[in-house]
Amino acid sequence: EADIYQTPRYLVIGTGKKITLECSQTMGHDKMYWYQQDPGMELHLIHYSYGVNSTEKGDLSSESTVSRIRTEHFPLTLESARPSHTSQYLCASSELSETGGVGELFFGEGSRLTVL
Amino acid sequence: GNSVTQMEGPVTLSEEAFLTINCTYTATGYPSLFWYVQYPGEGLQLLLKATKADDKGSNKGFEATYRKETTSFHLEKGSVQVSDSAVYFCALSDRDTGNQFYFGTGTSLTVIP
């Protein structure tokens, strides 16, 4: 059972609002990720972090920002939401495997954002 | 570069039918390979994995074998159930490219009674 939590699960807001999607994990994983999942199901990496004070942009350009002040917490913020930001956002974390590579990704249940 | 190509969906099967979802990959190094499953309204969860050539991952009746010669990791199940209806993602992680995960586009499976 994965211990990674996302809130809110569902959010409907108006254009121009600032929103923060929360993600927390209790597994002590150094690596954390944010994926955006479009209606066609494809996953796009938008941010990742290798540890505290480390953040990197992913393959898909995003207007969102992230921070990593604590190991267990990796929030994603949109300063001014637009309808084009409507999507499912998935947070994940990973550990190192016994061979030194990345082990499996553990995912949260997702935050479904709708911007009107 | 690294990439994963998986079978287009959606796939609809009758209960107890045999399932195959094809997955092929391109990788610069020696990747680990994964199948993830996403049930409706949920996040992804690991279904099975294989970390080196000829390894077979298995879980809940699903199997996949890491085939280096054909760069494939096809998912199979002998007899599907309605509860297997979900979206299935093939993925790889390659230490040579910073251990990033690369996902296929997902294959939606619907099993009808």
Short mmCIF file of C-alpha atoms in Angstrom, two decimals, chain B residues 14-112:
data_model
loop_
_atom_site.label_atom_id
_atom_site.label_comp_id
_atom_site.label_asym_id
_atom_site.label_seq_id
_atom_site.Cartn_x
_atom_site.Cartn_y
_atom_site.Cartn_z
CA SER B 14 -15.31 -11.03 -23.15
CA GLU B 15 -14.74 -12.45 -19.71
CA GLU B 16 -12.29 -15.40 -19.69
CA ALA B 17 -10.71 -14.35 -22.99
CA PHE B 18 -6.93 -14.26 -23.47
CA LEU B 19 -5.30 -10.85 -23.26
CA THR B 20 -2.17 -9.55 -24.95
CA ILE B 21 -1.11 -5.91 -24.88
CA ASN B 22 2.01 -5.32 -26.94
CA CYS B 23 4.82 -3.09 -25.72
CA THR B 24 8.16 -2.37 -27.40
CA TYR B 25 10.86 -0.04 -26.22
CA THR B 26 13.92 1.89 -27.31
CA ALA B 27 16.62 2.51 -24.75
CA THR B 28 20.21 3.66 -24.76
CA GLY B 29 21.27 1.52 -21.81
CA TYR B 30 19.88 -1.43 -19.87
CA PRO B 31 16.47 -0.37 -18.67
CA SER B 32 14.10 -1.78 -16.11
CA LEU B 33 10.63 -2.41 -17.53
CA PHE B 34 7.26 -1.98 -15.85
CA TRP B 35 3.56 -2.41 -16.35
CA TYR B 36 1.32 -0.03 -14.42
CA VAL B 37 -2.47 -0.23 -14.14
CA GLN B 38 -4.91 2.63 -13.59
CA TYR B 39 -8.41 1.76 -12.41
CA PRO B 40 -11.17 4.34 -13.01
CA GLY B 41 -10.79 7.42 -10.85
CA GLU B 42 -7.49 6.32 -9.33
CA GLY B 43 -3.78 6.87 -9.74
CA LEU B 44 -1.42 4.38 -11.30
CA GLN B 45 -0.21 1.35 -9.40
CA LEU B 46 2.56 -1.07 -10.23
CA LEU B 47 1.32 -4.31 -11.76
CA LEU B 48 4.65 -6.03 -12.44
CA LYS B 49 8.24 -5.34 -13.36
CA ALA B 50 11.41 -6.92 -14.73
CA THR B 51 14.89 -5.56 -14.25
CA LYS B 52 17.01 -7.56 -16.70
CA ALA B 53 16.77 -9.58 -19.90
CA ASP B 54 14.74 -12.82 -19.74
CA ASP B 55 13.21 -11.87 -16.39
CA LYS B 56 9.50 -12.59 -16.14
CA GLY B 57 7.33 -10.33 -14.03
CA SER B 58 4.02 -11.68 -12.78
CA ASN B 59 1.17 -10.55 -10.57
CA LYS B 60 -2.59 -11.21 -10.31
CA GLY B 61 -2.43 -13.65 -13.24
CA PHE B 62 -0.67 -11.14 -15.50
CA GLU B 63 2.77 -11.91 -16.93
CA ALA B 64 5.36 -10.13 -19.05
CA THR B 65 8.82 -11.27 -20.13
CA TYR B 66 11.74 -8.90 -20.76
CA ARG B 67 12.89 -9.75 -24.28
CA LYS B 68 16.09 -7.91 -25.15
CA GLU B 69 16.40 -9.43 -28.62
CA THR B 70 13.02 -8.07 -29.67
CA THR B 71 13.04 -5.08 -27.27
CA SER B 72 9.61 -6.10 -26.06
CA PHE B 73 7.69 -6.50 -22.81
CA HIS B 74 4.24 -7.73 -23.83
CA LEU B 75 1.57 -8.08 -21.15
CA GLU B 76 -0.48 -11.28 -21.10
CA LYS B 77 -3.25 -12.83 -19.05
CA GLY B 78 -4.83 -16.17 -19.77
CA SER B 79 -8.36 -15.42 -18.59
CA VAL B 80 -9.50 -11.84 -17.99
CA GLN B 81 -12.19 -10.80 -15.54
CA VAL B 82 -14.53 -7.83 -15.49
CA SER B 83 -12.46 -6.43 -12.62
CA ASP B 84 -9.43 -6.19 -14.97
CA SER B 85 -11.10 -3.33 -16.83
CA ALA B 86 -8.61 -0.49 -16.54
CA VAL B 87 -5.94 1.43 -18.43
CA TYR B 88 -2.56 -0.30 -18.72
CA PHE B 89 0.72 1.57 -19.14
CA CYS B 90 4.05 0.12 -20.19
CA ALA B 91 7.07 2.02 -18.88
CA LEU B 92 10.84 1.93 -18.68
CA SER B 93 13.43 3.42 -16.40
CA ASP B 94 17.01 3.71 -17.56
CA ARG B 95 19.89 4.52 -15.21
CA ASP B 96 21.89 5.89 -18.16
CA THR B 97 19.37 8.69 -18.58
CA GLY B 98 19.11 9.71 -14.96
CA ASN B 99 16.56 7.08 -13.97
CA GLN B 100 13.71 8.95 -15.54
CA PHE B 101 10.55 7.02 -16.31
CA TYR B 102 9.22 6.84 -19.86
CA PHE B 103 5.60 5.81 -20.29
CA GLY B 104 3.67 4.45 -23.22
CA THR B 105 0.42 6.13 -24.17
CA GLY B 106 -1.76 3.65 -22.27
CA THR B 107 -4.17 0.96 -23.48
CA SER B 108 -7.73 0.96 -22.25
CA LEU B 109 -9.17 -2.49 -21.57
CA THR B 110 -12.86 -3.20 -21.08
CA VAL B 111 -13.95 -6.71 -20.13
CA ILE B 112 -17.61 -7.50 -20.67
#
